[in-house]
Amino acid sequence: MDLLRFTTAGSVDDGKSTLIGRLLYDSKNTFEDQMAAVEASSKKRGDENVNLALLTDGLRAERE
Amino acid sequence: MNYTIDQLAQLEAEAIYVLRETAAQFENPALLFSGGKDSIVMAWLARKAFWPAKIPFPLVHIDTGHNFPETMTYRDSFVENLGARLIVGSVQASIDAGRVREETGPDASRNMLQTVTLLDTVEEHQYDAALGGGRRDEEKARAKERFFSARDEFGQWDPKNQRPELWNIFNGRKHHGEHFRVFPLSNWTEMDIWMYIQREEIELPNLYFSHKRNVIKRGNALLAECKYVSPQPGELAEEKVVRFRTIGDATCTGAVESDADTLDKIIQEVATARQTERGTRADDQRSETAMEDRKKEGYF
């Protein structure tokens, strides 16, 4: 197994977290309970689709 | 000649570097030891980091008084084999002294109360750094914490006030009364821990291996029936073949049904697991940001 180091840089709301979340999702690196939690909070926030950015934005301040 | 090292050796080198950096930058560090696999690996690495000298700081166990007896037996023999010094901070003593009030109700757990005992122990012994076995893959709040995590004089973590960590430069500068939490295993995953335990042939508490036990289904978790957990009306204790993926306070650590009784089988199981290990922890499921909120109060 190799270690992958991945960095994103960009402005606020450019989609850094969404990109990382999508890569985690597509590479099957998310667990069922994590996805369930993300789905539940997306619904609570009123997002239309599952917001994959929530996989990495876990802190209160980041969800603001 | 090939100088590349595999990911376990990389993680090991990183953790040993952080442990040595902690010993170098702080006057009075301590290693938080719970008897769980992560703190066992961390103590193991600490021994390697300073070998042949002894570990230059004590192991501190914050004892909720609600431990599995297996954890306590294991703790004492492990510490003795390591030749380390053990300091115990007792949650029961904090309750008796009126520092905290015990939760009541079926969900009652001493998990939250540990924070006060931990901060009291840090203050009593004047520790300026507490090494913890937290990993970033464990929980979303832990994922955002630095290797060197500054805590204010009340032990609180402020996610918006964290220091940059560039390359291998760690900044442990602090004001009087503040302390640091240091997490040498930050970049490890559950799988890395297991593969390392196998590679180093580290002995573990038998709770991690599959065994027969009376368990009670509560919510999504299977809690072990013991002195501190008894069936509520409508609940039934059943004997099942289980093992624990994490070990903590007996009142909030759930078991999983499993027949993995060897390290090889556990690694197989972890590789195919579809739930995170903290999915069995009742303490994280109290709210969406349960871990973050506890960390802000001074939890590890």
XYZ file of N, CA, C and O in Angstrom, chain B residues 86-213:
512
model
N 3.354 4.606 35.942
C 1.928 4.784 35.676
C 1.301 5.723 36.695
O 1.473 5.547 37.896
N 0.589 6.732 36.211
C -0.163 7.649 37.074
C -1.639 7.423 36.750
O -1.996 7.363 35.566
N -2.469 7.278 37.772
C -3.886 7.058 37.504
C -4.683 8.261 37.989
O -4.548 8.679 39.139
N -5.482 8.829 37.100
C -6.418 9.882 37.483
C -7.796 9.243 37.580
O -8.247 8.613 36.640
N -8.451 9.377 38.708
C -9.672 8.614 38.917
C -10.917 9.499 38.806
O -11.057 10.495 39.493
N -11.819 9.092 37.917
C -13.086 9.809 37.765
C -13.925 9.645 39.030
O -14.602 10.577 39.473
N -13.833 8.444 39.635
C -14.564 8.212 40.882
C -14.158 9.247 41.933
O -14.994 9.803 42.641
N -12.846 9.518 42.020
C -12.362 10.501 43.003
C -12.932 11.889 42.704
O -13.290 12.631 43.618
N -13.027 12.227 41.386
C -13.609 13.527 41.018
C -15.070 13.599 41.432
O -15.557 14.642 41.860
N -15.769 12.468 41.289
C -17.186 12.441 41.694
C -17.294 12.603 43.204
O -18.067 13.420 43.709
N -16.444 11.840 43.926
C -16.483 11.898 45.391
C -16.141 13.289 45.903
O -16.676 13.737 46.914
N -15.235 13.966 45.190
C -14.825 15.298 45.638
C -15.834 16.368 45.217
O -15.668 17.540 45.525
N -16.878 15.947 44.492
C -17.895 16.904 44.080
C -17.475 17.759 42.895
O -18.098 18.776 42.594
N -16.396 17.353 42.197
C -15.937 18.129 41.034
C -16.886 17.949 39.849
O -17.021 18.830 39.026
N -17.475 16.771 39.745
C -18.411 16.493 38.654
C -19.622 15.765 39.226
O -19.561 15.197 40.309
N -20.687 15.838 38.503
C -21.865 15.099 38.933
C -22.123 13.975 37.941
O -22.097 14.186 36.731
N -22.372 12.789 38.490
C -22.565 11.619 37.640
C -23.883 11.746 36.876
O -24.888 12.199 37.406
N -23.862 11.338 35.597
C -25.093 11.333 34.803
C -26.004 10.230 35.304
O -25.549 9.221 35.818
N -27.307 10.452 35.132
C -28.233 9.398 35.505
C -29.034 8.987 34.278
O -28.947 9.624 33.238
N -29.826 7.934 34.441
C -30.621 7.457 33.306
C -29.938 6.275 32.639
O -28.796 5.955 32.939
N -30.665 5.635 31.712
C -30.144 4.420 31.088
C -28.905 4.676 30.226
O -28.074 3.815 30.044
N -28.792 5.905 29.711
C -27.702 6.263 28.813
C -26.471 6.757 29.555
O -25.487 7.138 28.942
N -26.561 6.807 30.893
C -25.526 7.464 31.685
C -24.160 6.898 31.355
O -23.974 5.704 31.219
N -23.196 7.787 31.204
C -21.845 7.355 30.898
C -20.887 8.307 31.567
O -21.177 9.481 31.766
N -19.731 7.778 31.931
C -18.743 8.640 32.571
C -17.777 9.225 31.561
O -16.796 9.853 31.920
N -18.068 8.981 30.294
C -17.162 9.438 29.241
C -16.908 10.943 29.313
O -15.776 11.413 29.253
N -18.002 11.714 29.463
C -17.891 13.172 29.512
C -17.121 13.627 30.750
O -16.452 14.655 30.731
N -17.283 12.869 31.834
C -16.689 13.289 33.102
C -15.168 13.188 33.068
O -14.480 13.833 33.845
N -14.656 12.357 32.145
C -13.210 12.176 32.057
C -12.491 13.489 31.846
O -11.357 13.651 32.279
N -13.150 14.417 31.125
C -12.506 15.679 30.786
C -12.040 16.407 32.036
O -10.903 16.871 32.102
N -12.937 16.475 33.052
C -12.596 17.194 34.281
C -11.433 16.504 34.989
O -10.457 17.145 35.396
N -11.510 15.175 35.088
C -10.439 14.428 35.754
C -9.122 14.612 35.009
O -8.066 14.800 35.614
N -9.205 14.562 33.678
C -7.995 14.745 32.866
C -7.377 16.115 33.129
O -6.172 16.234 33.387
N -8.209 17.170 33.094
C -7.677 18.522 33.302
C -7.131 18.689 34.718
O -6.108 19.331 34.923
N -7.817 18.069 35.691
C -7.317 18.123 37.071
C -5.963 17.428 37.181
O -5.055 17.913 37.867
N -5.847 16.256 36.520
C -4.588 15.511 36.581
C -3.464 16.297 35.918
O -2.353 16.365 36.434
N -3.787 16.908 34.765
C -2.788 17.729 34.068
C -2.314 18.858 34.974
O -1.125 19.151 35.073
N -3.264 19.465 35.686
C -2.902 20.590 36.544
C -2.119 20.133 37.776
O -1.110 20.723 38.141
N -2.601 19.029 38.379
C -1.957 18.541 39.599
C -0.482 18.231 39.339
O 0.383 18.578 40.133
N -0.198 17.546 38.233
C 1.184 17.150 37.958
C 1.920 18.161 37.094
O 3.057 17.935 36.728
N 1.227 19.249 36.746
C 1.850 20.312 35.941
C 2.391 19.796 34.614
O 3.477 20.186 34.182
N 1.634 18.906 33.963
C 2.063 18.447 32.646
C 1.910 19.588 31.657
O 0.906 20.299 31.672
N 2.902 19.763 30.789
C 2.751 20.803 29.777
C 2.472 20.213 28.397
O 2.230 20.946 27.444
N 2.517 18.888 28.280
C 2.103 18.246 27.030
C 1.508 16.890 27.359
O 2.051 16.151 28.180
N 0.387 16.574 26.756
C -0.240 15.267 26.958
C -0.321 14.575 25.597
O -0.965 15.071 24.680
N 0.370 13.443 25.480
C 0.376 12.688 24.225
C -0.878 11.831 24.149
O -1.184 11.095 25.085
N -1.584 11.929 23.050
C -2.800 11.137 22.888
C -2.707 10.266 21.646
O -1.990 10.586 20.700
N -3.454 9.167 21.641
C -3.405 8.235 20.508
C -4.469 8.517 19.462
O -4.824 7.625 18.705
N -4.983 9.754 19.427
C -6.035 10.082 18.469
C -5.547 9.957 17.032
O -4.398 10.271 16.736
N -6.433 9.476 16.149
C -6.092 9.374 14.733
C -7.070 10.210 13.922
O -8.225 10.336 14.289
N -6.604 10.723 12.785
C -7.468 11.614 12.010
C -8.611 10.879 11.336
O -9.624 11.475 10.996
N -8.470 9.581 11.109
C -9.551 8.871 10.425
C -10.675 8.487 11.390
O -11.678 7.940 10.991
N -10.479 8.795 12.679
C -11.445 8.338 13.668
C -12.744 9.120 13.662
O -13.824 8.566 13.821
N -12.602 10.429 13.544
C -13.758 11.273 13.770
C -13.514 12.597 13.084
O -12.382 13.051 12.985
N -14.566 13.254 12.615
C -14.358 14.453 11.809
C -13.704 15.606 12.574
O -12.963 16.386 11.984
N -13.927 15.688 13.875
C -13.262 16.763 14.623
C -11.779 16.447 14.800
O -10.933 17.337 14.737
N -11.478 15.167 15.010
C -10.064 14.794 15.149
C -9.310 15.013 13.848
O -8.116 15.263 13.846
N -10.028 14.889 12.723
C -9.381 15.032 11.422
C -8.788 16.418 11.243
O -7.871 16.606 10.457
N -9.310 17.393 11.948
C -8.875 18.766 11.740
C -7.898 19.232 12.803
O -7.555 20.405 12.868
N -7.455 18.327 13.650
C -6.555 18.751 14.718
C -5.104 18.558 14.290
O -4.779 17.656 13.545
N -4.232 19.427 14.760
C -2.817 19.350 14.408
C -2.108 18.277 15.229
O -2.635 17.783 16.206
N -0.872 17.961 14.835
C -0.030 17.077 15.660
C 0.172 17.717 17.034
O -0.017 17.091 18.064
N 0.585 18.985 17.028
C 0.745 19.749 18.257
C -0.490 20.629 18.401
O -0.650 21.593 17.674
N -1.361 20.285 19.333
C -2.623 20.982 19.451
C -2.612 21.850 20.703
O -2.584 21.340 21.823
N -2.607 23.164 20.500
C -2.517 24.081 21.635
C -3.837 24.117 22.395
O -4.905 24.164 21.787
N -3.756 24.064 23.706
C -4.945 24.189 24.557
C -4.748 25.403 25.451
O -3.645 25.641 25.930
N -5.822 26.146 25.676
C -5.690 27.339 26.515
C -5.609 26.943 27.988
O -5.551 25.769 28.330
N -5.628 27.930 28.866
C -5.437 27.603 30.282
C -6.590 26.787 30.854
O -6.475 26.220 31.936
N -7.722 26.734 30.138
C -8.822 25.891 30.607
C -8.847 24.547 29.881
O -9.807 23.787 29.993
N -7.809 24.283 29.109
C -7.728 23.002 28.401
C -8.559 22.954 27.143
O -8.724 21.913 26.536
N -9.109 24.110 26.731
C -10.033 24.100 25.600
C -9.307 24.163 24.271
O -8.271 24.801 24.148
N -9.913 23.537 23.286
C -9.381 23.521 21.926
C -10.172 24.527 21.115
O -11.396 24.542 21.166
N -9.473 25.369 20.349
C -10.168 26.316 19.484
C -9.808 25.984 18.043
O -8.710 26.279 17.585
N -10.742 25.354 17.304
C -10.421 24.923 15.943
C -10.026 26.089 15.042
O -9.332 25.897 14.047
N -10.470 27.299 15.379
C -10.154 28.438 14.521
C -8.805 29.054 14.865
O -8.382 30.002 14.229
N -8.175 28.570 15.898
C -6.891 29.127 16.291
C -5.861 27.996 16.391
O -5.436 27.617 17.467
N -5.500 27.440 15.227
C -4.529 26.358 15.203
C -3.287 26.814 14.448
O -3.363 27.639 13.552
N -2.161 26.240 14.822
C -0.902 26.692 14.223
C -0.590 25.924 12.951
O -0.884 24.744 12.850
N 0.032 26.604 11.991
C 0.455 25.881 10.798
C 1.561 24.888 11.155
O 2.353 25.148 12.060
N 1.571 23.749 10.471
C 2.649 22.776 10.681
C 3.279 22.492 9.330
O 2.762 21.708 8.549
N 4.374 23.174 9.050
C 5.015 23.041 7.755
C 6.148 22.035 7.853
O 6.949 22.104 8.772
N 6.207 21.146 6.874
C 7.220 20.091 6.869
C 7.282 19.431 8.241
O 6.277 18.986 8.739
N 8.488 19.454 8.835
C 8.581 18.785 10.136
C 8.821 19.794 11.255
O 9.480 19.505 12.229
N 8.264 20.991 11.071
C 8.463 22.017 12.094
C 7.233 22.088 12.996
O 6.122 22.344 12.521
N 7.430 21.842 14.264
C 6.322 21.873 15.215
C 6.573 22.964 16.238
O 7.665 23.058 16.796
N 5.561 23.774 16.461
C 5.703 24.929 17.323
C 5.011 24.675 18.665
O 3.798 24.702 18.758
N 5.808 24.426 19.681
C 5.247 24.117 21.000
C 5.322 25.284 21.960
O 5.247 25.108 23.174
N 5.438 26.497 21.416
C 5.551 27.657 22.304
C 4.221 27.944 22.984
O 3.167 27.926 22.349
N 4.277 28.198 24.267
C 3.018 28.413 24.991
C 3.200 29.391 26.137
O 4.311 29.646 26.587
N 2.063 29.917 26.569
C 2.081 30.795 27.732
C 1.935 29.964 28.990
O 1.507 28.818 28.947
N 2.244 30.589 30.113
C 2.120 29.886 31.382
C 0.677 29.424 31.587
O -0.260 30.174 31.351
N 0.525 28.199 32.016
C -0.823 27.690 32.291
C -1.437 26.953 31.115
O -2.376 26.184 31.286
N -0.927 27.200 29.915
C -1.458 26.483 28.760
C -0.738 25.145 28.632
O 0.343 24.954 29.169
N -1.370 24.231 27.906
C -0.647 22.999 27.620
C -0.953 22.541 26.212
O -1.764 23.139 25.510
N -0.282 21.486 25.801
C -0.462 20.952 24.454
C -0.987 19.534 24.514
O -0.678 18.787 25.427
N -1.802 19.191 23.529
C -2.094 17.784 23.275
C -1.290 17.431 22.032
O -1.306 18.197 21.059
N -0.606 16.319 22.075
C 0.219 15.921 20.939
C -0.259 14.560 20.432
O -0.477 13.639 21.229
N -0.443 14.452 19.132
C -1.001 13.236 18.556
C -0.050 12.604 17.537
O -0.157 12.858 16.331
N 0.864 11.758 18.001
C 1.854 11.172 17.087
C 1.228 10.251 16.036
O 1.822 10.017 14.996
N 0.045 9.718 16.311
C -0.568 8.762 15.377
C -1.564 9.433 14.426
O -2.357 8.736 13.787
N -1.509 10.766 14.339
C -2.501 11.495 13.544
C -2.767 10.879 12.174
O -3.905 10.759 11.747
N -1.726 10.505 11.462
C -1.912 10.062 10.081
C -2.159 8.566 9.923
O -2.268 8.072 8.811
N -2.235 7.834 11.035
C -2.487 6.399 10.952
C -3.976 6.153 10.713
O -4.815 6.959 11.069
N -4.283 5.011 10.117
C -5.673 4.585 10.008
C -5.851 3.341 10.876
O -4.868 2.770 11.365
N -7.098 2.922 11.027
C -7.364 1.714 11.818
C -6.568 0.545 11.237
O -5.963 -0.240 11.961
N -6.542 0.448 9.906
C -5.830 -0.638 9.242
C -4.328 -0.580 9.531
O -3.701 -1.611 9.789
N -3.744 0.633 9.510
C -2.311 0.759 9.803
C -2.002 0.231 11.193
O -0.995 -0.449 11.409
N -2.874 0.589 12.147
C -2.664 0.152 13.529
C -2.617 -1.379 13.588
O -1.715 -1.969 14.178
N -3.583 -2.003 12.944
C -3.639 -3.477 12.996
C -2.447 -4.108 12.305
O -1.879 -5.093 12.782
N -2.053 -3.537 11.149
C -0.925 -4.122 10.438
C 0.369 -3.937 11.226
O 1.239 -4.803 11.224
N 0.459 -2.822 11.937
C 1.642 -2.576 12.748
C 1.695 -3.521 13.944
O 2.748 -4.062 14.287
N 0.529 -3.731 14.557
C 0.459 -4.660 15.692
C 0.905 -6.047 15.249
O 1.649 -6.734 15.941
N 0.491 -6.430 14.041
C 0.881 -7.736 13.535
C 2.385 -7.777 13.245
O 3.065 -8.721 13.631
N 2.881 -6.718 12.609
C 4.298 -6.705 12.253
C 5.188 -6.733 13.488
O 6.198 -7.421 13.529
N 4.797 -5.980 14.515
C 5.628 -5.877 15.713
C 5.303 -6.952 16.746
O 5.922 -6.983 17.802
N 4.307 -7.756 16.439
C 3.852 -8.814 17.360
C 3.572 -8.255 18.746
O 4.089 -8.729 19.752
N 2.749 -7.235 18.795
C 2.371 -6.616 20.066
C 1.198 -7.394 20.658
O 0.240 -7.715 19.952
N 1.307 -7.690 21.934
C 0.220 -8.413 22.586
C -0.928 -7.445 22.910
O -0.677 -6.294 23.266
N -2.155 -7.912 22.778
C -3.315 -7.036 22.987
C -4.251 -7.606 24.048
O -4.235 -8.802 24.304
N -5.091 -6.752 24.640
C -6.127 -7.294 25.534
C -7.027 -8.244 24.744
O -7.332 -7.968 23.583
N -7.445 -9.336 25.374
C -8.213 -10.336 24.608
C -9.601 -9.861 24.195
O -10.283 -10.506 23.420
N -10.002 -8.675 24.693
C -11.301 -8.116 24.281
C -11.369 -7.865 22.782
O -12.443 -7.875 22.188
N -10.202 -7.640 22.177
C -10.172 -7.344 20.746
C -10.419 -8.576 19.892
O -10.711 -8.463 18.714
N -10.251 -9.754 20.499
C -10.445 -10.978 19.735
C -11.815 -11.559 20.048
O -12.366 -11.339 21.124
N -12.313 -12.303 19.088
C -13.671 -12.802 19.211
C -13.818 -13.755 20.413
O -12.960 -14.588 20.678
N -14.876 -13.574 21.155
C -15.157 -14.417 22.316
C -16.660 -14.419 22.575
O -17.389 -13.624 21.995
N -17.102 -15.320 23.480
C -18.526 -15.363 23.821
C -18.800 -14.394 24.963
O -18.016 -14.322 25.911
N -19.904 -13.665 24.882
C -20.179 -12.669 25.913
C -21.673 -12.349 25.914
O -22.319 -12.391 24.867
